[in-house]
Each structure stands twice: as C-alpha cells, then as structure tokens.
Amino acid sequence: MATFLYKLGRLSFRRRHFVALIWVALLTLAGVGAASAPAAGNSSFSIPGTEAQKAFDLLEQRFPGTSADGATARVVFKAPSGEKMTDPGNKATVKETVKELSDGSEVVRVTDPYQAKAVSKDGTIAYAQVSYKVSGMELDDAAKDALKDSAQDAREAGLTVEIGGDALQAVPHTGSSEIIGIAVAAVVLVITFGSLVAAGLPLLTALIGVGIGVSAITGLASALDLGSTTSTLAMMIGLAVGIDYALFIVSRYRAELAEGREREEAAGRAVGTAGSAVVFAGLTVVIALVGLSVVNIPMLTKMGIAAAGTVAIAVLIALTMVPALLGYAGRKVRPMGEKGKLLGRAKKKDQPAKPNLGTRWASFVVRRPVAVLLLGVIGLGAAAVPATSLELGLPDDGSQPTSTTQRRAYDLLSEGFGPGFNGPLMVVVDAKGSDDPKAVFAETGDEIKGLKDVVTVTPAQPNKAGNTATITVIPGSKPSSVTTENLVHGIRDAGAGIKADTGANVLVTGSTAMNIDVSEKLNDALVPYLVLVVGLAFLLLIVVFRSILVPLKAALGFLLSVMAALGAVVAVFQWGWLSGLMGVEQTGPVMSMMPIFMVGVVFGLAMDYEVFLVTRMREAYVHGEKPAQAVVTGFRHGARVVTAAAVIMMAVFAGFIGSSESMVKMIGFGLAIAVFFDAFVVRMAIVPAVLALLGRKAWWLPKWLDRALPNVDVEGEGLRTRTDRGDEDRELVRA
C-alpha cells in the first residue's frame, strides 16, 4: 500500500492543476445540486419491528385519512386570576380561536375543549388539539404563522395561551460557537506549523471536503428522506477528521523536507507513510459509522452512512488534494525545524537537537510505566462513576428550555390535568378475527382501568368497519418516568391475555410508547454493535500493526475513554454539573441513542490516534530500535502532531455545544470530552505505559498468522527499500 500511495502522492504533486480542477468541479457540482434540490422535510422516524410502529401502520390501514403520524399542536388556555375558562367571555374567545384554527388547508381536525371535555376540574385551564396532515418539519410556514396568530389573538383577549406539540418544530441551528471552533483550529495549526500557508492547507482541504459532503447530503435529502441532523453530524465529523488527516500528511511532508528530500519526493513519501495511517484510520471511522445500521433504525442508519461518506471524502482529499496544494505552495511550506513566517524555533546547524516535550514525556512514562498506568486507569474510572446512574430517554417538551412556548404549554397541562397528560398512550385493539369486537373493546378498557398509575381511560373509538378501535390512556406519571414505562409493559401484558382469550391484538403506541420502544431497541442492539464494530476494527488493526496485544490494548483503552465520557455526559446533562456553562437549561435523562452513537463515533476517532501514534512506534521498531526506544521515537515524531489534532478535534466538536438542538448539543459535548480522555489519557499515557511494560511481547504475532495476513506495509518498509535502491542507482550514475 505504501508504494501505491507514494506513487499517488507524487502524481498528485506533479499533476496538481488537474487534481485541483477535479475537486473544485466536484464542489461546484455538489453545490449546484444542493441549491437546485427541493427542500427536505423532517426525516420519517420509523422503527421497524417495534410494537408502537406496528400500531401506527395498522392505524394507517384501518383509519385511512386520519394522518396518525401527522403533526399535532396543543393550544393551551389559562384563564386570568379569579376567572374560569367556562365564563362566557373566555368561552367565546376559545370558540373563536378554534374556528380560526380550523381554516388551515393542512388541518385535519381541531377539537373543541368544551365538547371534548378538555377543561381542568378547577376550570382554570383548557386545551384544543390541532391535527395536521403532514409532519412538523413539512408543515408550511403559513400554517405555523396561522397557529401563532390565533394564539396571539386569544392572548390579546386576556387569556394566557401557550402551544405544545411538534407543529412548531424548527430546524436546529448551531450558533456562532461553531465558527469559534474553526477559529481555534486555525490558531492551533499556526502554532503547530509556524506558517500561515502550512496552517491554511488543512483548513482549506477540510472545508472543501465538508462542502462536498454536506452539499451532496442536502441535494439528496428530499429523495433519501434525510433529516436536518444528518448534515449537522456529517459537518461535525467531516471537519474534525478532514483537518486531522491533512495535518498528519503536511507534518510528515515537512519532516521529509527536513531530511533533505526534494519536494515531489517528500510529498510522495508523506502520502506513502502518513497516508497509509490516514487510510486505515479512516477505515475504522467508516466501519464504526456504517455499523450503526445494525440497530435497524432508519434515521440512525442514514446518519451513519452520510457521515461515513464525508469521512471517505476527507481521506481521498488528504491523499490527493493535499499533495497537490503542497505543489502550489512550493517553498512557502518549509522543512520541519526551520523558522516559519509567524512562529518557529530556529536552530544552528552545529547546535545539538534539544529533546522536545513528546520525547521528555515518553522517556518519563517508560521509566515509570506502572505509576502512569495506575494513575490513568484510576482517573478514568473515577470519571466513569456517574455512568452507573445513567437514565435513558428521548426528549419531549418537558426537556425544552423554560423560555419556549412548548415547555410552558407542557407545564400548564401538568398543572391542570396531571403530568401524565403530556404523554397519553394510544391503545389500538385489532378485533378483526374476533366474534364480538364490541365486547373485546369493552373488556380491554376494563383491564386497563385496573392497572396501576392509570388516571383516565377513554371509551373505545371504533373505525367504520367496527373491527378496530383506539383507546386513549392517561398515565399518572410524566412521559419519561419509569412508572409510565412500567404501565406500557403492563398494558401489553394484559393484551397478551386478551389475545389468548379472544384472538384480538392489543397494541400500545403514541409518542411515549414509541420513545420507550426506541430506548429498548437501542439497548438491545448495543452489545451486538460493539461485537461487530470492535471485532472488525480489531481484525483491521491486527493487519496494520501485525500484533495481537496492541489491538487488544487499543480496544480496552477505548472502553475506558468511552465510559469516562458517558460519565461526564451524565454529570452535565442529567445531574446538572456545569449545566449553566454548557447552556443546558433543563436536565433530564440522557438521549437513548447517545451511548450507542458515542460508542460508534468515539471508537472510530480513538483508533485514529492509535494508528497515527503507534504506527510511528512500529516503524521505529521494524527499523531496528529496541521496544522502549521505539516508544520514545514514536512520541518524538508524533506526539506534537497528535496533540494538535486532538485539540483541533475537541474545538470543532465543542463548537456544536451552542446548537439549539439538545441532541446535537449533547453529541458535541460527549465527543469533545471523549477525545480529551482518549487522546491525552489513553493514547498519551496508558498506551506508552502498557507498551513499555510489554516490551517485545507487544509486537508478537504467531508465525502462521503472520504468513496468512496480507502485508499492507503501513511502516513504509517497501518504500524505504525502493528509495534506497534509487539513491544507489543515482550514485552509480554519478560515478
């Protein structure tokens, strides 16, 4: 592989005009496609195989035209102090509001609070429910404006009016902090390279890669049903890995120049060596992201594949466009060790080289491996302690900031009707194969009334055929509580008995039941996902490092860092530590998909640093150095660059903490803290300590396995032999 990439790097350097033209053309094509593509709606949130999804599908068949998965809005009214909603003036205002709400072309129906008995017992709070034909993200701006205007008219009449539900769902924005993350990355690159030109190359190539990836996602969003979060995730990961991959190749290029090589040769060797690490690092990230498809949640699968595509683009750009731009830069990108235009450390030729910080740190770790290892493991273990209190759930209006109308509507409904009113359960009774459907409907309602934590059970509402009915159940607890989850399972258990007696199917659905099913599905998929992703990456790393213990150590170190990161997420988003600093206005359960998503992304990123750092160590070991000295050599060449890469990645991820979307905010924080733990504790401390303790055993591989594995030559041994032969030939010609 090193030889192939070496040729690719030299070709890209020589044919830089052609390479640059191709990438600019791709960026233009993707941009035009994104600009001309129809606007994407909200990604359909279907969960194949879950009971809640089966019930939704059944409702579409048996209750055609009801738009079971359409947007809903709850317009909540509260009477002024000392008045009631049943007072003539207030009642007239509500009636007029209901009439205004019914005029929209996308409105299916609007319930009158007085006819639907949607007035609280004390008479102070009432609500009208609006059902739409389409989802919240597909709802026209005109329909949303009409909803807001109707509420404002009622406010002007003296009522307190708030709007809940998903009808006002908005596209999340990331805020200015994303730009700050890129600015921090630029500063780190300037400090690392001491040159504006060298620092600008990774930023430029990363932005081009992200531009192509995100534009392609935007252009295909409508056709492939991609949600807005998909492009945000692709941008987040694409920026981070794009900068890092280019950083490693530019850094190696400068090191090759420092050894006296010509610029084209240096570009070829940089791509042949550092580029090999980039390829395998990118493969681990792609495996982790594509592996999300095993969860069988279409939205998560699409997010993973889209982000993986952006990573693949980042790899290709690093291997081709970076050497092409190095050709354009010429002598403006100077050899490592020479003074840059802005920052640098000039050194006289006869002055002995001073050990850099990476060398000094690695030497210390090699001398004190046990102490460093224990300190690192105990520290990460302490950070992981909060993860033992992890509570999972999906966000609802109760997790919104108190400044939003959705949250205020949620609180008003809890005040007037109880906390469970915000998470009603819809029970669908399929009595098509029963002899007496009406009796089955009545029996189901009676069974549910006898369960704990049930406040209200509405009479069954049959369809026109009379073979299927819906029953609404109001729990006594809030939607995200364990008590409500137990009630859902209790109804399903009761339904199993009804099916045994009558043959009728009883299904529980609604947003609350769907959230519960999603959480359980994600929990069930976590172990198979870990086995698949870690197993494939383990095999890949065996090929890269030609070792059993090094990949094993890499996987165990990853588990430490991801558990510590989950502990930090629990401490901030569930316990509320530093919540004000992070902009977390409302604490609550951690998003259900967070653990499995963090496992996937963090594993891929963790293997990036493992590959970049340890390949340098293996390269030194293969070329004859002792194991302890190889660790120090790997740090001398790679520690500074890996540190810069980690800081850049943390800055990019942290930039997304400013997002208005709680999911993006949590992912940004979780990935940033995970990179910190993995890069600076696991890879910089635990890894060299373990390698120092293992010695030559770290690089042991059974002979039969060594013969069976393909030789990918990540260390560039074949490349070194090739160039050495070339040097000898040139010497003979001169002679």
XYZ file of C-alpha atoms in Angstrom:
735
model
C 0.000 0.000 0.000
C 2.806 2.427 0.877
C 4.245 2.129 -2.636
C 0.879 2.731 -4.296
C 0.190 5.786 -2.126
C 3.736 7.030 -2.738
C 3.059 6.996 -6.493
C -0.336 8.644 -5.941
C 1.241 11.415 -3.877
C 3.917 12.139 -6.478
C 1.351 12.051 -9.283
C -0.928 14.485 -7.423
C 2.055 16.781 -6.787
C 3.049 16.788 -10.485
C -0.499 16.970 -11.895
C -1.710 19.466 -9.307
C -3.687 21.546 -11.821
C -5.673 18.501 -12.892
C -6.258 17.286 -9.309
C -7.342 20.720 -8.071
C -9.677 21.100 -11.056
C -11.360 17.772 -10.291
C -12.043 18.672 -6.643
C -13.234 22.192 -7.496
C -15.537 20.721 -10.148
C -16.936 18.223 -7.621
C -17.525 21.020 -5.108
C -19.273 23.124 -7.744
C -21.397 20.197 -8.904
C -22.429 19.347 -5.344
C -23.186 22.997 -4.602
C -25.385 23.368 -7.689
C -27.174 20.141 -6.802
C -27.832 21.348 -3.262
C -29.091 24.735 -4.473
C -31.468 23.247 -7.030
C -32.755 20.346 -4.919
C -36.186 20.594 -3.274
C -36.202 21.462 0.411
C -36.006 18.441 2.678
C -38.665 17.754 5.232
C -38.327 16.025 8.536
C -36.885 12.535 8.274
C -39.596 9.942 8.892
C -38.993 8.335 12.240
C -39.992 4.737 11.657
C -38.790 1.965 13.947
C -39.278 -1.368 12.141
C -40.179 -4.303 14.345
C -41.429 -2.337 17.357
C -44.976 -2.669 18.641
C -45.513 1.101 18.521
C -44.608 1.153 14.809
C -46.868 -1.832 14.068
C -49.739 0.044 15.706
C -49.055 3.160 13.605
C -49.030 1.052 10.446
C -52.303 -0.599 11.479
C -53.918 2.800 12.092
C -52.963 3.881 8.560
C -54.764 0.797 7.185
C -57.873 0.753 9.389
C -58.331 4.520 9.891
C -57.428 5.956 6.440
C -57.106 9.724 6.256
C -56.520 10.238 9.966
C -52.798 11.062 9.473
C -51.706 9.189 12.568
C -48.112 10.346 12.104
C -49.015 13.943 11.242
C -48.047 16.943 13.343
C -50.109 17.911 16.346
C -50.431 21.111 18.335
C -51.989 21.565 21.739
C -53.177 25.122 22.222
C -53.422 25.515 25.997
C -55.547 28.287 27.506
C -55.416 29.560 31.081
C -57.999 31.956 32.489
C -56.930 35.164 34.238
C -56.691 35.053 38.037
C -60.131 34.731 39.619
C -61.818 33.651 36.380
C -62.645 30.301 34.826
C -62.477 29.003 31.286
C -66.230 28.339 31.423
C -67.002 32.050 31.869
C -68.944 33.351 28.840
C -66.248 35.781 27.670
C -63.421 33.269 27.901
C -65.567 30.577 26.298
C -66.339 32.850 23.358
C -62.643 33.618 22.877
C -61.772 29.908 22.804
C -64.611 29.181 20.351
C -63.352 31.915 18.041
C -59.776 30.556 18.280
C -60.962 27.017 17.420
C -62.803 28.421 14.391
C -59.658 30.249 13.215
C -57.532 27.127 13.680
C -59.933 25.032 11.560
C -59.459 27.197 8.457
C -55.982 25.899 7.517
C -55.660 23.762 4.378
C -53.299 21.312 6.138
C -55.521 20.944 9.208
C -57.288 17.590 9.581
C -59.363 18.442 12.643
C -59.499 20.667 15.715
C -61.100 19.506 18.973
C -63.350 21.919 20.856
C -62.316 21.893 24.558
C -65.915 22.126 25.735
C -67.212 19.301 23.571
C -64.182 17.082 24.208
C -64.328 17.784 27.989
C -60.787 19.161 27.809
C -61.267 21.564 30.718
C -59.469 21.027 34.035
C -61.503 20.177 37.157
C -60.926 23.604 38.684
C -61.999 25.210 35.386
C -58.893 27.354 35.000
C -57.150 25.527 32.131
C -58.416 24.126 28.823
C -56.816 22.984 25.592
C -57.676 22.494 21.936
C -55.815 19.864 19.918
C -54.987 20.559 16.264
C -54.097 17.634 13.978
C -52.312 18.191 10.656
C -51.881 16.115 7.505
C -48.083 16.397 7.456
C -45.234 16.251 9.974
C -43.960 19.275 11.883
C -40.917 19.793 9.644
C -43.084 19.536 6.496
C -45.682 21.990 7.772
C -45.889 25.201 5.725
C -44.722 28.419 7.308
C -48.181 29.830 6.621
C -49.768 27.102 8.783
C -47.313 27.769 11.601
C -47.933 31.517 11.358
C -51.689 30.956 11.461
C -51.260 28.848 14.602
C -49.185 31.553 16.283
C -51.551 34.331 15.166
C -54.581 32.525 16.570
C -52.826 32.126 19.909
C -51.817 35.801 19.901
C -55.420 36.875 19.257
C -56.525 34.881 22.310
C -53.729 36.456 24.388
C -54.913 39.924 23.412
C -58.341 38.937 24.687
C -56.835 38.390 28.148
C -56.048 34.656 28.233
C -52.677 33.009 28.804
C -52.039 30.892 25.706
C -49.153 28.502 25.005
C -48.606 25.983 22.184
C -47.214 22.476 22.684
C -46.675 19.531 20.366
C -44.438 19.167 17.320
C -46.237 21.553 14.959
C -43.788 24.344 15.773
C -40.756 22.091 15.383
C -37.907 24.088 13.846
C -34.667 23.265 12.041
C -31.889 23.342 14.644
C -29.143 25.943 14.416
C -25.626 25.594 15.726
C -24.869 29.215 16.566
C -21.646 31.188 16.350
C -19.731 28.755 18.575
C -19.189 26.515 15.531
C -17.179 29.322 13.923
C -15.239 29.724 17.170
C -14.292 26.028 16.979
C -12.862 26.508 13.486
C -11.020 29.642 14.640
C -9.418 27.689 17.499
C -8.378 25.015 14.989
C -6.737 27.703 12.847
C -4.768 29.071 15.812
C -3.569 25.583 16.776
C -2.441 24.921 13.192
C -0.487 28.186 13.058
C 1.246 27.356 16.346
C 1.992 23.830 15.156
C 3.425 24.762 11.756
C 4.646 28.299 12.374
C 3.362 29.326 8.945
C 0.080 30.696 7.670
C 0.367 28.767 4.416
C 1.083 25.404 6.084
C -1.682 26.051 8.619
C -4.155 27.046 5.936
C -3.785 23.852 3.886
C -5.579 21.509 6.354
C -8.337 24.076 6.917
C -8.864 24.641 3.193
C -8.956 20.958 2.290
C -11.233 20.127 5.248
C -13.697 22.865 4.251
C -13.717 21.652 0.647
C -14.363 18.072 1.784
C -17.142 19.124 4.142
C -18.583 21.380 1.451
C -18.812 18.468 -0.980
C -20.199 16.075 1.639
C -22.801 18.404 3.138
C -23.877 19.717 -0.286
C -24.360 16.147 -1.506
C -26.432 15.340 1.590
C -28.520 18.485 1.076
C -29.061 17.653 -2.582
C -30.176 14.102 -1.774
C -32.072 14.949 1.417
C -35.516 15.047 -0.139
C -35.012 11.941 -2.295
C -33.477 9.854 0.510
C -35.584 11.279 3.356
C -32.609 12.691 5.279
C -33.268 14.834 8.332
C -31.563 18.117 9.214
C -29.469 16.443 11.924
C -27.798 14.266 9.274
C -25.945 17.160 7.647
C -25.017 18.612 11.064
C -23.420 15.327 12.110
C -21.599 14.978 8.773
C -20.257 18.522 9.135
C -19.133 17.864 12.714
C -17.203 14.687 11.951
C -16.071 15.730 8.468
C -14.453 18.929 9.738
C -12.682 17.148 12.589
C -11.208 14.257 10.593
C -10.591 16.379 7.499
C -8.340 18.785 9.409
C -6.618 15.955 11.267
C -5.859 13.831 8.193
C -4.425 16.788 6.265
C -2.468 17.833 9.354
C -0.704 14.470 9.546
C 0.307 14.470 5.888
C 1.538 18.093 5.912
C 3.501 17.399 9.097
C 5.141 14.310 7.576
C 5.897 16.283 4.394
C 7.796 18.887 6.425
C 9.682 16.113 8.234
C 10.713 14.605 4.889
C 11.885 18.016 3.680
C 13.973 18.335 6.839
C 15.776 15.121 5.860
C 16.911 16.785 2.638
C 14.473 15.292 0.105
C 13.169 17.127 -2.935
C 9.628 18.458 -2.659
C 7.994 15.983 -5.027
C 9.792 13.089 -3.340
C 8.817 14.428 0.084
C 5.162 14.647 -0.966
C 5.244 11.075 -2.252
C 6.842 9.736 0.918
C 4.452 11.729 3.119
C 1.442 10.215 1.370
C 3.071 6.775 1.313
C 3.709 6.732 5.087
C 1.320 9.108 6.862
C -1.206 8.478 4.087
C -1.244 4.764 4.921
C -2.143 5.644 8.508
C -4.843 8.001 7.200
C -6.386 5.215 5.094
C -6.625 2.767 7.984
C -7.719 5.421 10.466
C -10.450 6.459 8.045
C -11.488 2.835 7.584
C -12.021 2.403 11.336
C -14.215 5.526 11.437
C -16.207 4.337 8.406
C -16.688 0.873 9.941
C -17.931 2.416 13.180
C -20.381 4.745 11.406
C -21.731 2.254 8.860
C -22.037 -0.292 11.678
C -24.842 1.852 13.149
C -27.100 0.161 10.588
C -27.216 -2.975 12.799
C -29.523 -1.058 15.155
C -32.153 -1.111 12.372
C -33.376 2.425 12.999
C -33.526 4.010 9.527
C -32.778 7.532 10.755
C -29.648 6.369 12.614
C -28.550 4.269 9.641
C -28.824 7.235 7.281
C -26.943 9.495 9.686
C -24.129 6.968 9.975
C -23.811 6.297 6.247
C -23.902 10.018 5.381
C -21.206 10.809 7.950
C -19.136 7.837 6.727
C -19.338 9.208 3.183
C -17.993 12.552 4.388
C -15.105 10.759 6.133
C -14.314 8.857 2.920
C -14.182 12.166 1.041
C -11.823 13.552 3.711
C -9.485 10.584 3.193
C -9.452 10.986 -0.598
C -8.799 14.715 -0.326
C -5.937 14.134 2.118
C -4.320 11.645 -0.289
C -4.690 13.731 -3.459
C -5.539 17.381 -2.911
C -3.129 17.941 -0.027
C -0.039 16.952 -2.091
C -1.431 18.983 -4.996
C -1.703 22.088 -2.802
C 1.775 21.407 -1.427
C 2.958 21.654 -5.024
C 1.295 25.064 -5.352
C 2.761 26.230 -2.024
C 6.330 25.492 -3.117
C 8.903 26.843 -0.682
C 6.283 28.593 1.443
C 5.854 25.307 3.332
C 9.240 24.935 4.976
C 11.041 21.915 6.399
C 10.324 20.998 9.989
C 12.678 22.830 12.337
C 13.116 25.921 10.179
C 11.708 29.206 11.361
C 8.238 29.872 9.975
C 6.819 33.190 8.962
C 4.988 33.728 12.231
C 6.267 31.236 14.757
C 9.164 28.799 14.849
C 12.269 27.680 16.566
C 15.406 28.414 14.570
C 18.385 26.186 15.337
C 22.001 26.487 14.301
C 23.444 23.597 12.324
C 26.115 22.775 14.901
C 23.707 23.066 17.836
C 22.654 19.665 19.295
C 18.974 18.872 18.990
C 17.045 19.543 22.183
C 14.582 16.803 23.160
C 11.053 18.024 22.536
C 8.204 17.730 25.026
C 6.958 14.480 23.487
C 10.381 12.887 23.890
C 10.690 14.009 27.505
C 7.186 12.792 28.357
C 7.680 9.395 26.689
C 11.011 8.946 28.466
C 9.298 9.649 31.785
C 6.498 7.156 31.044
C 8.996 4.461 30.023
C 10.819 4.963 33.333
C 7.606 4.954 35.447
C 5.120 2.810 33.480
C 3.288 1.278 36.465
C 2.624 4.609 38.183
C 1.415 6.264 34.959
C -0.790 3.284 34.097
C -2.434 3.177 37.538
C -2.986 6.929 37.616
C -4.588 6.914 34.170
C -6.867 3.947 34.841
C -7.968 5.248 38.264
C -8.627 8.721 36.849
C -10.786 7.433 34.015
C -12.535 5.064 36.415
C -13.442 7.978 38.683
C -14.781 9.966 35.706
C -16.894 6.945 34.693
C -18.630 6.646 38.089
C -21.625 8.867 37.120
C -22.326 6.475 34.218
C -23.628 3.951 36.788
C -26.617 6.315 37.271
C -27.314 6.594 33.539
C -31.001 7.107 32.716
C -32.041 6.894 29.086
C -34.953 8.517 27.332
C -35.907 10.612 24.318
C -36.510 14.350 24.668
C -40.057 15.696 24.877
C -41.459 19.149 25.543
C -40.621 18.705 29.232
C -36.917 18.842 28.354
C -37.264 22.115 26.441
C -35.961 25.372 27.968
C -38.496 27.210 30.131
C -38.300 30.138 27.710
C -40.111 28.173 24.964
C -43.860 28.091 24.475
C -43.688 24.283 24.150
C -42.280 23.960 27.666
C -44.790 26.435 29.135
C -47.647 24.521 27.480
C -46.243 21.301 28.966
C -46.207 22.855 32.452
C -49.749 24.238 32.092
C -51.099 20.813 31.073
C -49.312 19.209 34.031
C -50.834 21.826 36.327
C -54.348 21.409 35.026
C -54.585 17.715 34.162
C -51.602 15.991 35.783
C -48.093 15.174 34.497
C -49.222 12.081 32.587
C -51.457 14.160 30.365
C -48.386 15.220 28.377
C -47.721 11.616 27.378
C -51.038 9.909 26.569
C -50.896 6.297 25.459
C -52.878 5.162 22.445
C -54.081 1.585 22.670
C -55.092 0.036 19.338
C -57.369 -3.007 19.568
C -57.431 -5.165 16.428
C -60.508 -7.367 16.817
C -60.832 -8.326 13.167
C -60.645 -12.032 13.955
C -62.927 -11.826 16.996
C -66.573 -12.929 17.135
C -67.715 -9.922 19.203
C -65.452 -6.880 18.653
C -67.538 -4.581 20.870
C -67.167 -6.928 23.814
C -63.411 -7.104 23.206
C -63.189 -3.300 23.194
C -65.070 -3.085 26.489
C -63.008 -5.868 28.082
C -59.757 -4.148 27.041
C -60.867 -0.863 28.590
C -61.844 -2.589 31.845
C -58.498 -4.432 32.016
C -56.567 -1.192 31.568
C -58.623 0.615 34.237
C -57.496 -1.972 36.768
C -53.773 -1.255 36.223
C -51.658 0.965 38.471
C -50.905 4.586 37.548
C -53.919 4.899 35.236
C -55.818 8.192 35.612
C -58.215 8.120 32.667
C -59.325 5.567 30.072
C -61.477 6.972 27.273
C -64.246 4.882 25.687
C -63.187 2.889 22.644
C -63.444 4.703 19.296
C -64.079 2.076 16.567
C -63.430 2.531 12.857
C -66.159 2.413 10.214
C -65.788 -1.328 9.783
C -66.161 -1.818 13.532
C -63.247 -4.271 13.733
C -60.583 -1.929 15.171
C -60.736 0.681 17.912
C -58.498 3.166 19.670
C -58.479 3.777 23.429
C -56.627 6.716 24.968
C -54.984 6.097 28.338
C -53.737 8.947 30.544
C -50.981 7.840 32.954
C -50.486 9.380 36.363
C -46.772 9.984 35.824
C -44.783 12.096 33.386
C -43.871 10.572 29.984
C -40.167 9.968 30.731
C -40.722 8.258 34.108
C -40.033 4.611 34.926
C -43.615 4.339 36.228
C -45.035 5.191 32.805
C -42.697 2.666 31.197
C -43.979 0.005 33.599
C -47.553 0.940 32.685
C -46.819 0.427 28.973
C -45.466 -3.042 29.707
C -48.454 -3.722 31.976
C -50.928 -2.900 29.187
C -49.008 -5.134 26.800
C -49.030 -7.980 29.309
C -52.787 -7.561 29.732
C -53.120 -7.536 25.944
C -51.372 -10.900 25.733
C -54.080 -12.366 27.991
C -56.852 -10.796 25.911
C -55.347 -12.247 22.755
C -55.242 -15.705 24.311
C -58.953 -15.433 25.253
C -60.404 -13.635 22.224
C -57.788 -13.684 19.459
C -57.689 -9.862 19.340
C -54.389 -7.992 19.176
C -53.825 -5.154 21.655
C -51.044 -2.738 20.684
C -49.756 0.315 22.543
C -48.445 3.297 20.576
C -48.131 7.072 20.752
C -45.003 9.179 21.177
C -44.407 7.967 24.734
C -44.651 4.277 23.798
C -42.501 4.915 20.721
C -39.797 6.504 22.882
C -39.847 3.514 25.218
C -39.572 1.082 22.297
C -36.691 3.052 20.773
C -34.785 3.030 24.066
C -35.227 -0.707 24.450
C -34.236 -1.344 20.837
C -31.068 0.710 21.259
C -30.177 -1.053 24.500
C -30.686 -4.465 22.901
C -28.518 -3.502 19.918
C -25.582 -2.121 21.941
C -23.823 -5.443 22.599
C -24.175 -6.812 19.013
C -22.986 -3.446 17.713
C -19.941 -3.484 19.984
C -19.085 -7.030 18.930
C -19.413 -6.203 15.226
C -17.588 -2.869 15.162
C -14.862 -3.672 17.681
C -14.392 -7.115 16.123
C -13.952 -5.765 12.586
C -11.669 -2.971 13.725
C -9.679 -5.445 15.851
C -9.036 -7.566 12.756
C -8.106 -4.461 10.773
C -5.631 -3.337 13.436
C -4.044 -6.805 13.545
C -3.291 -6.346 9.839
C -1.966 -2.808 10.421
C 0.227 -3.491 13.478
C 0.899 -7.222 12.902
C 0.306 -7.788 16.597
C -2.347 -9.295 18.873
C -1.737 -7.336 22.053
C -1.556 -3.849 20.514
C -5.079 -4.022 19.004
C -6.377 -5.607 22.228
C -4.865 -2.772 24.261
C -6.381 -0.257 21.836
C -9.884 -1.723 22.294
C -9.634 -1.840 26.106
C -8.357 1.738 26.202
C -11.306 2.812 24.083
C -13.751 1.229 26.541
C -12.140 3.215 29.359
C -12.408 6.508 27.496
C -15.994 5.994 26.313
C -17.179 5.042 29.809
C -15.470 8.127 31.242
C -17.097 10.279 28.547
C -20.534 8.815 29.308
C -19.915 9.613 32.961
C -19.205 13.227 32.036
C -22.383 13.396 29.926
C -24.453 12.089 32.850
C -22.830 14.590 35.233
C -23.635 17.575 32.980
C -26.901 16.712 31.239
C -28.537 14.502 33.894
C -27.103 15.748 37.189
C -26.680 19.363 36.096
C -22.975 19.860 36.893
C -21.668 22.873 34.937
C -25.005 22.952 33.120
C -25.040 26.750 33.072
C -21.612 26.867 31.440
C -22.728 24.365 28.788
C -26.029 26.134 28.121
C -28.124 23.216 29.412
C -31.334 24.853 30.616
C -33.152 21.638 31.505
C -31.578 18.459 32.873
C -33.136 15.050 32.400
C -32.496 11.575 31.027
C -29.662 11.138 28.557
C -30.857 10.692 24.990
C -31.417 6.999 24.271
C -29.232 6.873 21.190
C -26.330 8.650 22.903
C -24.487 5.552 24.249
C -24.552 3.578 21.011
C -23.813 6.652 18.924
C -20.909 7.662 21.158
C -19.538 4.119 21.058
C -19.544 4.176 17.265
C -18.063 7.605 16.649
C -15.593 7.624 19.565
C -14.277 4.191 18.642
C -13.502 5.349 15.135
C -11.846 8.553 16.338
C -9.923 6.749 19.089
C -8.450 4.386 16.543
C -7.311 7.454 14.552
C -4.880 8.425 17.299
C -3.911 4.815 17.919
C -2.976 4.355 14.275
C -1.175 7.685 13.908
C 0.874 7.344 17.096
C 1.581 3.625 17.223
C 2.467 3.250 13.534
C 5.370 5.624 14.189
C 6.437 3.360 17.072
C 6.149 0.233 14.959
C 8.042 1.930 12.141
C 10.941 2.602 14.545
C 10.754 -0.954 15.953
C 10.737 -2.552 12.492
C 13.770 -0.476 11.554
C 15.799 -1.923 14.438
C 15.131 0.118 17.580
C 14.508 -1.518 20.953
C 10.863 -1.507 22.152
C 11.341 1.203 24.821
C 13.320 3.400 22.448
C 10.687 2.873 19.723
C 8.038 4.269 22.090
C 10.173 7.382 22.647
C 10.852 7.729 18.913
C 7.141 7.461 18.141
C 6.414 10.266 20.589
C 9.275 12.404 19.293
C 7.804 12.381 15.799
C 4.089 12.067 16.539
C 3.163 13.476 19.960
C 3.103 17.133 18.926
C 1.022 16.466 15.860
C -1.375 14.117 17.682
C -1.786 16.728 20.415
C -2.583 19.399 17.845
C -5.013 17.050 16.091
C -6.794 16.257 19.358
C -7.092 19.933 20.327
C -8.479 20.720 16.877
C -10.993 17.895 17.042
C -12.077 18.956 20.537
C -12.504 22.548 19.353
C -14.620 21.502 16.370
C -16.860 19.242 18.442
C -17.151 21.771 21.270
C -18.337 24.313 18.719
C -21.567 22.341 18.344
C -22.406 22.716 22.043
C -24.009 26.011 21.037
C -26.663 24.218 18.956
C -30.336 24.793 19.736
C -30.964 21.053 19.254
C -30.442 19.118 22.501
C -29.291 16.047 20.572
C -26.554 17.968 18.717
C -25.511 19.795 21.900
C -25.148 16.525 23.813
C -23.267 14.816 20.969
C -20.889 17.779 20.616
C -20.050 17.772 24.332
C -19.799 13.984 24.540
C -17.433 13.709 21.575
C -15.263 16.625 22.731
C -14.760 15.193 26.231
C -14.271 11.687 24.808
C -11.474 12.926 22.520
C -9.852 14.608 25.524
C -9.934 11.417 27.600
C -8.826 9.190 24.741
C -6.073 11.345 23.266
C -4.485 12.739 26.409
C -5.093 9.998 28.961
C -5.375 6.747 26.994
C -3.129 7.306 23.949
C -0.617 9.675 25.563
C -0.289 7.935 28.945
C -1.814 4.462 29.152
C -0.662 3.300 25.702
C 3.073 4.055 26.136
C 2.974 2.682 29.692
C 1.480 -0.622 28.526
C 3.893 -0.881 25.581
C 6.832 -0.207 27.901
C 5.676 -2.990 30.241
C 5.081 -5.456 27.409
C 8.392 -4.849 25.629
C 8.904 -7.123 22.618
C 5.768 -9.103 23.544
C 3.698 -6.154 22.351
C 4.711 -6.893 18.747
C 4.314 -10.665 18.957
C 2.280 -12.387 16.264
C 2.007 -16.164 15.693
C 4.060 -17.193 12.677
C 1.143 -18.947 10.985
C -0.948 -15.780 11.315
C 1.936 -13.618 10.104
C 2.130 -15.726 6.921
C -1.642 -15.629 6.435
C -2.105 -11.868 6.827
C -1.596 -9.555 3.846
C 1.391 -7.236 4.133
C -0.039 -3.725 3.855
C 3.319 -2.130 4.761
C 1.969 0.807 6.776
C 5.503 1.488 8.036
C 6.724 2.141 4.510
C 9.474 -0.521 4.607
C 8.995 -1.332 0.928
C 9.030 2.382 0.169
C 12.317 2.824 2.043
C 13.875 -0.092 0.154
C 12.658 1.382 -3.122
C 14.089 4.837 -2.457
C 17.341 3.397 -1.090
C 17.772 1.494 -4.348
C 17.080 4.697 -6.221
C 19.763 6.523 -4.238
C 22.290 3.748 -5.014
C 21.441 3.915 -8.720
C 21.968 7.671 -8.742
C 25.338 7.251 -7.024
C 26.410 4.725 -9.707
C 25.385 7.132 -12.450
C 27.435 9.914 -10.874
C 30.448 7.555 -10.583
